[in-house]
mmCIF file of C-alpha atoms in Angstrom:
data_model
loop_
_atom_site.group_PDB
_atom_site.id
_atom_site.type_symbol
_atom_site.label_atom_id
_atom_site.label_comp_id
_atom_site.label_asym_id
_atom_site.label_seq_id
_atom_site.Cartn_x
_atom_site.Cartn_y
_atom_site.Cartn_z
ATOM 1 C CA UNK A 1 58.982 -41.910 33.634
ATOM 2 C CA UNK A 2 58.810 -42.935 29.987
ATOM 3 C CA UNK A 3 56.898 -46.204 30.613
ATOM 4 C CA UNK A 4 54.256 -44.370 32.658
ATOM 5 C CA UNK A 5 53.755 -41.793 29.907
ATOM 6 C CA UNK A 6 53.413 -44.533 27.278
ATOM 7 C CA UNK A 7 50.828 -46.374 29.389
ATOM 8 C CA UNK A 8 48.810 -43.188 29.928
ATOM 9 C CA UNK A 9 48.893 -42.418 26.195
ATOM 10 C CA UNK A 10 47.705 -45.923 25.357
ATOM 11 C CA UNK A 11 44.891 -45.684 27.901
ATOM 12 C CA UNK A 12 43.779 -42.363 26.493
ATOM 13 C CA UNK A 13 43.753 -43.782 22.970
ATOM 14 C CA UNK A 14 41.631 -46.738 24.049
ATOM 15 C CA UNK A 15 39.182 -44.423 25.807
ATOM 16 C CA UNK A 16 38.886 -42.223 22.716
ATOM 17 C CA UNK A 17 38.308 -45.285 20.535
ATOM 18 C CA UNK A 18 35.636 -46.556 22.882
ATOM 19 C CA UNK A 19 33.800 -43.200 22.994
ATOM 20 C CA UNK A 20 30.662 -43.118 20.854
ATOM 21 C CA UNK A 21 31.003 -41.266 17.571
ATOM 22 C CA UNK A 22 28.875 -38.157 16.990
ATOM 23 C CA UNK A 23 26.415 -37.881 14.143
ATOM 24 C CA UNK A 24 27.897 -37.526 10.689
ATOM 25 C CA UNK A 25 27.655 -34.510 8.450
ATOM 26 C CA UNK A 26 24.715 -35.911 6.470
ATOM 27 C CA UNK A 27 22.791 -36.626 9.665
ATOM 28 C CA UNK A 28 23.489 -33.126 10.971
ATOM 29 C CA UNK A 29 22.368 -31.611 7.680
ATOM 30 C CA UNK A 30 19.166 -33.657 7.730
ATOM 31 C CA UNK A 31 18.480 -32.592 11.302
ATOM 32 C CA UNK A 32 19.059 -28.934 10.436
ATOM 33 C CA UNK A 33 16.739 -29.193 7.421
ATOM 34 C CA UNK A 34 14.140 -30.817 9.631
ATOM 35 C CA UNK A 35 14.441 -28.012 12.183
ATOM 36 C CA UNK A 36 14.088 -25.411 9.437
ATOM 37 C CA UNK A 37 11.016 -27.081 7.976
ATOM 38 C CA UNK A 38 9.505 -27.419 11.429
ATOM 39 C CA UNK A 39 10.153 -23.745 12.174
ATOM 40 C CA UNK A 40 8.503 -22.588 8.934
ATOM 41 C CA UNK A 41 5.530 -24.908 9.484
ATOM 42 C CA UNK A 42 5.241 -23.659 13.055
ATOM 43 C CA UNK A 43 5.084 -20.047 11.887
ATOM 44 C CA UNK A 44 2.261 -20.842 9.495
ATOM 45 C CA UNK A 45 0.456 -22.761 12.214
ATOM 46 C CA UNK A 46 0.835 -19.720 14.479
ATOM 47 C CA UNK A 47 -0.858 -17.400 11.988
ATOM 48 C CA UNK A 48 -4.223 -17.511 13.836
ATOM 49 C CA UNK A 49 -2.426 -16.693 17.104
ATOM 50 C CA UNK A 50 -0.585 -13.852 15.357
ATOM 51 C CA UNK A 51 -3.788 -12.201 14.159
ATOM 52 C CA UNK A 52 -5.397 -12.768 17.549
ATOM 53 C CA UNK A 53 -2.443 -11.118 19.269
ATOM 54 C CA UNK A 54 -2.415 -8.236 16.794
ATOM 55 C CA UNK A 55 -6.132 -7.504 17.172
ATOM 56 C CA UNK A 56 -5.853 -7.852 20.941
ATOM 57 C CA UNK A 57 -3.020 -5.302 21.015
ATOM 58 C CA UNK A 58 -4.976 -2.862 18.841
ATOM 59 C CA UNK A 59 -8.041 -3.402 21.011
ATOM 60 C CA UNK A 60 -5.998 -2.703 24.130
ATOM 61 C CA UNK A 61 -4.726 0.494 22.516
ATOM 62 C CA UNK A 62 -8.205 1.786 21.682
ATOM 63 C CA UNK A 63 -9.665 0.718 25.016
ATOM 64 C CA UNK A 64 -7.055 2.757 26.868
ATOM 65 C CA UNK A 65 -5.506 -0.209 28.656
ATOM 66 C CA UNK A 66 -2.186 0.108 26.860
ATOM 67 C CA UNK A 67 -1.261 3.785 26.525
ATOM 68 C CA UNK A 68 -3.999 5.597 28.395
ATOM 69 C CA UNK A 69 -7.225 6.979 26.904
ATOM 70 C CA UNK A 70 -7.113 6.874 23.140
ATOM 71 C CA UNK A 71 -8.198 10.511 22.765
ATOM 72 C CA UNK A 72 -5.271 11.622 24.948
ATOM 73 C CA UNK A 73 -2.823 9.507 22.926
ATOM 74 C CA UNK A 74 -4.250 10.825 19.649
ATOM 75 C CA UNK A 75 -4.058 14.382 20.943
ATOM 76 C CA UNK A 76 -0.461 13.864 22.056
ATOM 77 C CA UNK A 77 0.529 12.540 18.631
ATOM 78 C CA UNK A 78 -1.263 15.435 16.911
ATOM 79 C CA UNK A 79 0.411 17.977 19.210
ATOM 80 C CA UNK A 80 3.874 16.504 18.624
ATOM 81 C CA UNK A 81 3.355 16.432 14.852
ATOM 82 C CA UNK A 82 1.950 19.965 14.751
ATOM 83 C CA UNK A 83 4.859 21.369 16.759
ATOM 84 C CA UNK A 84 7.439 19.436 14.739
ATOM 85 C CA UNK A 85 5.997 20.445 11.372
ATOM 86 C CA UNK A 86 5.693 24.066 12.516
ATOM 87 C CA UNK A 87 9.364 24.166 13.470
ATOM 88 C CA UNK A 88 10.348 22.511 10.206
ATOM 89 C CA UNK A 89 8.183 24.975 8.265
ATOM 90 C CA UNK A 90 9.886 27.945 9.919
ATOM 91 C CA UNK A 91 13.328 26.541 9.127
ATOM 92 C CA UNK A 92 12.326 25.956 5.509
ATOM 93 C CA UNK A 93 11.002 29.509 5.276
ATOM 94 C CA UNK A 94 14.298 30.863 6.596
ATOM 95 C CA UNK A 95 16.151 28.770 4.012
ATOM 96 C CA UNK A 96 13.706 29.534 1.195
ATOM 97 C CA UNK A 97 16.135 31.819 -0.634
ATOM 98 C CA UNK A 98 18.872 29.180 -0.601
ATOM 99 C CA UNK A 99 16.390 26.529 -1.719
ATOM 100 C CA UNK A 100 15.143 28.703 -4.586
ATOM 101 C CA UNK A 101 18.737 29.222 -5.693
ATOM 102 C CA UNK A 102 19.202 25.476 -5.913
ATOM 103 C CA UNK A 103 15.919 25.047 -7.777
ATOM 104 C CA UNK A 104 16.837 27.644 -10.397
ATOM 105 C CA UNK A 105 20.496 26.702 -10.859
ATOM 106 C CA UNK A 106 21.685 24.109 -13.362
ATOM 107 C CA UNK A 107 25.064 22.531 -12.570
ATOM 108 C CA UNK A 108 27.723 22.450 -15.273
ATOM 109 C CA UNK A 109 30.098 19.905 -13.749
ATOM 110 C CA UNK A 110 30.178 16.957 -11.399
ATOM 111 C CA UNK A 111 31.589 19.119 -8.614
ATOM 112 C CA UNK A 112 28.706 21.582 -8.883
ATOM 113 C CA UNK A 113 26.206 18.718 -9.014
ATOM 114 C CA UNK A 114 27.596 17.151 -5.837
ATOM 115 C CA UNK A 115 27.690 20.557 -4.173
ATOM 116 C CA UNK A 116 24.077 21.378 -5.046
ATOM 117 C CA UNK A 117 22.638 18.008 -4.037
ATOM 118 C CA UNK A 118 24.676 18.067 -0.817
ATOM 119 C CA UNK A 119 23.277 21.487 0.078
ATOM 120 C CA UNK A 120 19.775 20.334 -0.784
ATOM 121 C CA UNK A 121 20.190 17.176 1.316
ATOM 122 C CA UNK A 122 21.556 19.299 4.169
ATOM 123 C CA UNK A 123 18.493 21.553 4.002
ATOM 124 C CA UNK A 124 16.129 18.560 3.992
ATOM 125 C CA UNK A 125 17.967 16.810 6.816
ATOM 126 C CA UNK A 126 18.227 20.083 8.758
ATOM 127 C CA UNK A 127 14.460 20.460 8.658
ATOM 128 C CA UNK A 128 14.026 16.861 9.779
ATOM 129 C CA UNK A 129 16.473 17.351 12.657
ATOM 130 C CA UNK A 130 14.536 20.418 13.816
ATOM 131 C CA UNK A 131 11.335 18.385 13.521
ATOM 132 C CA UNK A 132 12.795 15.623 15.715
ATOM 133 C CA UNK A 133 14.233 17.990 18.332
ATOM 134 C CA UNK A 134 11.008 19.980 18.710
ATOM 135 C CA UNK A 135 8.978 16.770 18.825
ATOM 136 C CA UNK A 136 11.112 15.471 21.700
ATOM 137 C CA UNK A 137 10.914 18.766 23.588
ATOM 138 C CA UNK A 138 7.138 19.067 23.212
ATOM 139 C CA UNK A 139 6.656 15.439 24.238
ATOM 140 C CA UNK A 140 8.728 15.967 27.382
ATOM 141 C CA UNK A 141 6.984 19.232 28.301
ATOM 142 C CA UNK A 142 3.361 18.674 27.265
ATOM 143 C CA UNK A 143 2.784 14.908 27.652
ATOM 144 C CA UNK A 144 2.932 14.060 31.351
ATOM 145 C CA UNK A 145 2.192 10.340 31.341
ATOM 146 C CA UNK A 146 5.456 8.513 30.474
ATOM 147 C CA UNK A 147 3.625 5.559 28.933
ATOM 148 C CA UNK A 148 1.510 7.788 26.694
ATOM 149 C CA UNK A 149 4.604 9.801 25.807
ATOM 150 C CA UNK A 150 6.531 6.651 24.891
ATOM 151 C CA UNK A 151 3.873 5.321 22.506
ATOM 152 C CA UNK A 152 3.257 8.755 20.990
ATOM 153 C CA UNK A 153 6.953 9.196 20.237
ATOM 154 C CA UNK A 154 7.211 5.662 18.834
ATOM 155 C CA UNK A 155 4.283 6.355 16.496
ATOM 156 C CA UNK A 156 5.854 9.624 15.308
ATOM 157 C CA UNK A 157 9.305 8.076 14.860
ATOM 158 C CA UNK A 158 8.351 4.861 13.061
ATOM 159 C CA UNK A 159 5.434 6.073 10.950
ATOM 160 C CA UNK A 160 6.443 9.675 10.150
ATOM 161 C CA UNK A 161 10.112 10.415 10.812
ATOM 162 C CA UNK A 162 11.836 7.303 9.473
ATOM 163 C CA UNK A 163 10.101 7.228 6.032
ATOM 164 C CA UNK A 164 10.814 10.935 5.595
ATOM 165 C CA UNK A 165 14.470 10.407 6.519
ATOM 166 C CA UNK A 166 14.772 7.608 3.943
ATOM 167 C CA UNK A 167 13.035 9.791 1.354
ATOM 168 C CA UNK A 168 15.538 12.611 1.963
ATOM 169 C CA UNK A 169 18.475 10.248 1.521
ATOM 170 C CA UNK A 170 16.977 8.822 -1.677
ATOM 171 C CA UNK A 171 16.399 12.303 -3.072
ATOM 172 C CA UNK A 172 20.098 12.964 -2.528
ATOM 173 C CA UNK A 173 21.106 10.117 -4.867
ATOM 174 C CA UNK A 174 18.157 9.826 -7.263
ATOM 175 C CA UNK A 175 16.754 13.382 -7.556
ATOM 176 C CA UNK A 176 13.514 11.929 -8.977
ATOM 177 C CA UNK A 177 12.172 15.294 -10.134
ATOM 178 C CA UNK A 178 15.408 16.888 -11.428
ATOM 179 C CA UNK A 179 17.509 14.740 -13.721
ATOM 180 C CA UNK A 180 20.310 17.325 -13.937
ATOM 181 C CA UNK A 181 20.968 16.902 -10.196
ATOM 182 C CA UNK A 182 20.980 13.114 -10.348
ATOM 183 C CA UNK A 183 24.210 11.544 -9.107
ATOM 184 C CA UNK A 184 23.587 8.360 -11.079
ATOM 185 C CA UNK A 185 22.835 7.681 -14.717
ATOM 186 C CA UNK A 186 19.180 6.705 -14.563
ATOM 187 C CA UNK A 187 16.129 7.666 -16.569
ATOM 188 C CA UNK A 188 13.151 9.340 -14.913
ATOM 189 C CA UNK A 189 10.938 6.206 -14.681
ATOM 190 C CA UNK A 190 13.704 4.240 -12.921
ATOM 191 C CA UNK A 191 14.550 7.048 -10.495
ATOM 192 C CA UNK A 192 10.917 7.709 -9.613
ATOM 193 C CA UNK A 193 10.122 3.998 -9.291
ATOM 194 C CA UNK A 194 13.036 3.346 -6.915
ATOM 195 C CA UNK A 195 12.261 6.478 -4.911
ATOM 196 C CA UNK A 196 8.548 5.800 -4.432
ATOM 197 C CA UNK A 197 8.921 2.055 -3.854
ATOM 198 C CA UNK A 198 11.650 2.287 -1.208
ATOM 199 C CA UNK A 199 9.946 5.208 0.552
ATOM 200 C CA UNK A 200 6.680 3.248 0.689
ATOM 201 C CA UNK A 201 8.547 0.152 1.835
ATOM 202 C CA UNK A 202 10.076 1.940 4.813
ATOM 203 C CA UNK A 203 6.698 3.468 5.675
ATOM 204 C CA UNK A 204 5.216 -0.036 5.829
ATOM 205 C CA UNK A 205 8.209 -1.251 7.861
ATOM 206 C CA UNK A 206 7.676 1.638 10.281
ATOM 207 C CA UNK A 207 4.034 0.665 10.759
ATOM 208 C CA UNK A 208 5.118 -2.932 11.346
ATOM 209 C CA UNK A 209 7.621 -1.866 14.010
ATOM 210 C CA UNK A 210 4.958 0.203 15.772
ATOM 211 C CA UNK A 211 2.516 -2.712 15.726
ATOM 212 C CA UNK A 212 5.238 -4.935 17.177
ATOM 213 C CA UNK A 213 5.731 -2.412 19.987
ATOM 214 C CA UNK A 214 1.974 -2.509 20.669
ATOM 215 C CA UNK A 215 2.004 -6.312 20.805
ATOM 216 C CA UNK A 216 4.933 -6.354 23.203
ATOM 217 C CA UNK A 217 3.338 -3.709 25.420
ATOM 218 C CA UNK A 218 0.040 -5.580 25.551
ATOM 219 C CA UNK A 219 1.777 -8.853 26.404
ATOM 220 C CA UNK A 220 0.358 -10.552 23.304
ATOM 221 C CA UNK A 221 3.621 -11.076 21.439
ATOM 222 C CA UNK A 222 3.381 -14.024 19.032
ATOM 223 C CA UNK A 223 7.038 -14.990 19.302
ATOM 224 C CA UNK A 224 9.060 -14.858 16.103
ATOM 225 C CA UNK A 225 6.070 -15.347 13.803
ATOM 226 C CA UNK A 226 5.547 -11.622 13.330
ATOM 227 C CA UNK A 227 9.234 -11.040 12.546
ATOM 228 C CA UNK A 228 9.243 -14.018 10.183
ATOM 229 C CA UNK A 229 6.404 -12.762 8.001
ATOM 230 C CA UNK A 230 7.494 -9.120 8.110
ATOM 231 C CA UNK A 231 11.005 -10.146 7.084
ATOM 232 C CA UNK A 232 9.643 -12.344 4.314
ATOM 233 C CA UNK A 233 7.424 -9.533 3.023
ATOM 234 C CA UNK A 234 10.249 -6.955 3.097
ATOM 235 C CA UNK A 235 12.672 -9.222 1.247
ATOM 236 C CA UNK A 236 10.032 -10.178 -1.332
ATOM 237 C CA UNK A 237 9.203 -6.497 -1.839
ATOM 238 C CA UNK A 238 12.855 -5.588 -2.399
ATOM 239 C CA UNK A 239 13.266 -8.425 -4.915
ATOM 240 C CA UNK A 240 10.151 -7.236 -6.771
ATOM 241 C CA UNK A 241 11.490 -3.656 -6.882
ATOM 242 C CA UNK A 242 14.846 -4.837 -8.233
ATOM 243 C CA UNK A 243 13.131 -7.013 -10.855
ATOM 244 C CA UNK A 244 10.993 -4.102 -11.999
ATOM 245 C CA UNK A 245 14.012 -1.785 -12.218
ATOM 246 C CA UNK A 246 16.567 -4.343 -13.439
ATOM 247 C CA UNK A 247 17.196 -2.608 -16.786
ATOM 248 C CA UNK A 248 17.481 0.750 -15.064
ATOM 249 C CA UNK A 249 19.959 -0.686 -12.555
ATOM 250 C CA UNK A 250 22.048 -1.962 -15.467
ATOM 251 C CA UNK A 251 22.092 1.564 -16.901
ATOM 252 C CA UNK A 252 23.064 2.951 -13.495
ATOM 253 C CA UNK A 253 26.049 0.611 -13.278
ATOM 254 C CA UNK A 254 27.158 1.378 -16.849
ATOM 255 C CA UNK A 255 26.883 5.087 -16.123
ATOM 256 C CA UNK A 256 27.895 7.460 -18.878
ATOM 257 C CA UNK A 257 30.871 5.411 -20.034
ATOM 258 C CA UNK A 258 31.519 5.954 -23.730
ATOM 259 C CA UNK A 259 33.587 2.795 -24.025
ATOM 260 C CA UNK A 260 32.770 0.475 -21.085
ATOM 261 C CA UNK A 261 35.029 -2.481 -20.485
ATOM 262 C CA UNK A 262 33.777 -5.998 -21.036
ATOM 263 C CA UNK A 263 34.012 -6.636 -17.294
ATOM 264 C CA UNK A 264 31.839 -3.614 -16.513
ATOM 265 C CA UNK A 265 29.268 -4.707 -19.094
ATOM 266 C CA UNK A 266 29.117 -8.223 -17.620
ATOM 267 C CA UNK A 267 28.794 -6.847 -14.084
ATOM 268 C CA UNK A 268 26.063 -4.432 -15.170
ATOM 269 C CA UNK A 269 24.063 -7.251 -16.746
ATOM 270 C CA UNK A 270 24.344 -9.800 -13.940
ATOM 271 C CA UNK A 271 24.249 -7.492 -10.901
ATOM 272 C CA UNK A 272 20.418 -7.109 -10.655
ATOM 273 C CA UNK A 273 19.987 -10.884 -10.861
ATOM 274 C CA UNK A 274 22.828 -11.434 -8.389
ATOM 275 C CA UNK A 275 21.178 -8.952 -6.009
ATOM 276 C CA UNK A 276 17.850 -10.774 -6.161
ATOM 277 C CA UNK A 277 19.506 -14.157 -5.645
ATOM 278 C CA UNK A 278 21.665 -12.878 -2.819
ATOM 279 C CA UNK A 279 18.702 -11.306 -0.992
ATOM 280 C CA UNK A 280 16.761 -14.581 -1.203
ATOM 281 C CA UNK A 281 19.814 -16.574 -0.077
ATOM 282 C CA UNK A 282 20.493 -14.153 2.772
ATOM 283 C CA UNK A 283 16.925 -14.465 4.075
ATOM 284 C CA UNK A 284 17.051 -18.260 3.868
ATOM 285 C CA UNK A 285 20.420 -18.307 5.640
ATOM 286 C CA UNK A 286 19.137 -16.109 8.482
ATOM 287 C CA UNK A 287 16.066 -18.296 8.947
ATOM 288 C CA UNK A 288 18.123 -21.483 8.679
ATOM 289 C CA UNK A 289 20.571 -20.375 11.358
ATOM 290 C CA UNK A 290 17.697 -19.173 13.551
ATOM 291 C CA UNK A 291 16.123 -22.632 13.349
ATOM 292 C CA UNK A 292 19.414 -24.109 14.601
ATOM 293 C CA UNK A 293 19.512 -21.753 17.578
ATOM 294 C CA UNK A 294 22.316 -19.480 16.328
ATOM 295 C CA UNK A 295 21.809 -15.747 16.777
ATOM 296 C CA UNK A 296 24.969 -14.554 15.022
ATOM 297 C CA UNK A 297 23.056 -13.570 11.862
ATOM 298 C CA UNK A 298 20.450 -11.171 13.199
ATOM 299 C CA UNK A 299 17.812 -9.431 11.113
ATOM 300 C CA UNK A 300 19.507 -6.060 11.635
ATOM 301 C CA UNK A 301 22.839 -7.274 10.292
ATOM 302 C CA UNK A 302 21.204 -8.952 7.310
ATOM 303 C CA UNK A 303 19.284 -5.744 6.563
ATOM 304 C CA UNK A 304 22.559 -3.809 6.545
ATOM 305 C CA UNK A 305 24.032 -6.300 4.062
ATOM 306 C CA UNK A 306 20.929 -6.057 1.875
ATOM 307 C CA UNK A 307 21.127 -2.259 1.881
ATOM 308 C CA UNK A 308 24.771 -2.435 0.806
ATOM 309 C CA UNK A 309 23.949 -4.850 -2.044
ATOM 310 C CA UNK A 310 20.964 -2.803 -3.239
ATOM 311 C CA UNK A 311 22.786 0.544 -3.202
ATOM 312 C CA UNK A 312 26.102 -0.776 -4.544
ATOM 313 C CA UNK A 313 25.268 0.357 -8.131
ATOM 314 C CA UNK A 314 24.707 3.910 -6.900
ATOM 315 C CA UNK A 315 27.980 3.904 -4.996
ATOM 316 C CA UNK A 316 29.854 2.454 -7.961
ATOM 317 C CA UNK A 317 28.460 5.031 -10.366
ATOM 318 C CA UNK A 318 29.250 7.895 -7.999
ATOM 319 C CA UNK A 319 32.772 6.535 -7.526
ATOM 320 C CA UNK A 320 33.407 6.481 -11.258
ATOM 321 C CA UNK A 321 31.957 9.957 -11.643
ATOM 322 C CA UNK A 322 34.234 11.337 -8.930
ATOM 323 C CA UNK A 323 37.238 9.555 -10.469
ATOM 324 C CA UNK A 324 36.462 11.087 -13.853
ATOM 325 C CA UNK A 325 36.541 14.474 -12.175
ATOM 326 C CA UNK A 326 39.810 14.078 -10.252
ATOM 327 C CA UNK A 327 41.897 12.132 -12.793
ATOM 328 C CA UNK A 328 44.176 14.565 -14.636
ATOM 329 C CA UNK A 329 43.701 14.973 -18.385
ATOM 330 C CA UNK A 330 45.578 12.784 -20.797
ATOM 331 C CA UNK A 331 49.155 13.828 -21.380
ATOM 332 C CA UNK A 332 50.343 13.489 -24.940
ATOM 333 C CA UNK A 333 48.714 11.885 -27.933
ATOM 334 C CA UNK A 334 48.481 8.507 -29.546
ATOM 335 C CA UNK A 335 47.402 5.028 -28.459
ATOM 336 C CA UNK A 336 50.121 4.695 -25.790
ATOM 337 C CA UNK A 337 49.060 7.885 -24.006
ATOM 338 C CA UNK A 338 45.396 6.930 -24.307
ATOM 339 C CA UNK A 339 46.058 3.453 -22.888
ATOM 340 C CA UNK A 340 48.062 4.912 -19.999
ATOM 341 C CA UNK A 341 45.289 7.386 -19.223
ATOM 342 C CA UNK A 342 42.607 4.670 -19.216
ATOM 343 C CA UNK A 343 44.801 2.414 -17.065
ATOM 344 C CA UNK A 344 45.229 5.221 -14.534
ATOM 345 C CA UNK A 345 41.496 5.853 -14.485
ATOM 346 C CA UNK A 346 40.696 2.166 -13.977
ATOM 347 C CA UNK A 347 43.246 1.972 -11.168
ATOM 348 C CA UNK A 348 41.587 4.887 -9.381
ATOM 349 C CA UNK A 349 38.209 3.180 -9.784
ATOM 350 C CA UNK A 350 39.506 -0.113 -8.344
ATOM 351 C CA UNK A 351 41.049 1.683 -5.343
ATOM 352 C CA UNK A 352 37.805 3.554 -4.703
ATOM 353 C CA UNK A 353 35.754 0.355 -4.951
ATOM 354 C CA UNK A 354 37.960 -1.383 -2.416
ATOM 355 C CA UNK A 355 37.721 1.644 -0.111
#
């Protein structure tokens, strides 16, 4: 009845009042900061163990305890690379006429530029795909030991294939050696600097991933210390690249606009600094959440976000270039027609940015 319900409600209220209160927000924040500081200090304290584990894994590799005799592993890697490069060379020879046509042709419009760089990227990626397929086939047929095959393929993938794949994608956007095929408005020093730095970065990352695989296989994994310092080095490298190319990135965002809006000028000026700050904040946030035991923000997801932030200027410039190509010409004359045309163009750009 009603009296029973009222008594139960009162009893529940008294029990809730008597229950001990949890720590406040300030106390939780202090505890989280303490956990973060302890995690960072622990990683630095584990540096000797990290180097010991790394050298032990390399020693196990050369002694043959990890992937079989080192000469067999080296021979397997050499055989896979030789077969893959031979297949890629044959494909490039078959496509030599098409490649020469691209080299000798100068585009006259945005559509022709996109078409030429797309064909060139398709040729590069086609050669890489043939390289990967032949490498897998040769590894399956010629390398009998599954452990040796696994480490040979990991070495080829991380150290050779991945940096070349990134280089092909960067050539698509930056065209470091042919400014007329460049999809973004960037001078030669900026394009070449971004191309060489990011290609070298992914080569180093590939070596790091292969070393991590060796450490895991040898049972000498140093916990999260290796990931911590590799992640710190990668993020610091990206920030240094953006700082070096900050003026070039501003030019990329501005594009070839004859009369850029004040908003575009402000975004072009602050975007490199925002990118550097965001990358540092993102790394700190990932490490902070990891120290609290949350795995929602993984390194892979944060790397995807960083890639989106870094390449946003290229996407924005390409979007505006495509919009300039598809927007119909101005109808009529005078300031009203000009304002309507610019408003239409800006609307297309905003829709494309949201997409």
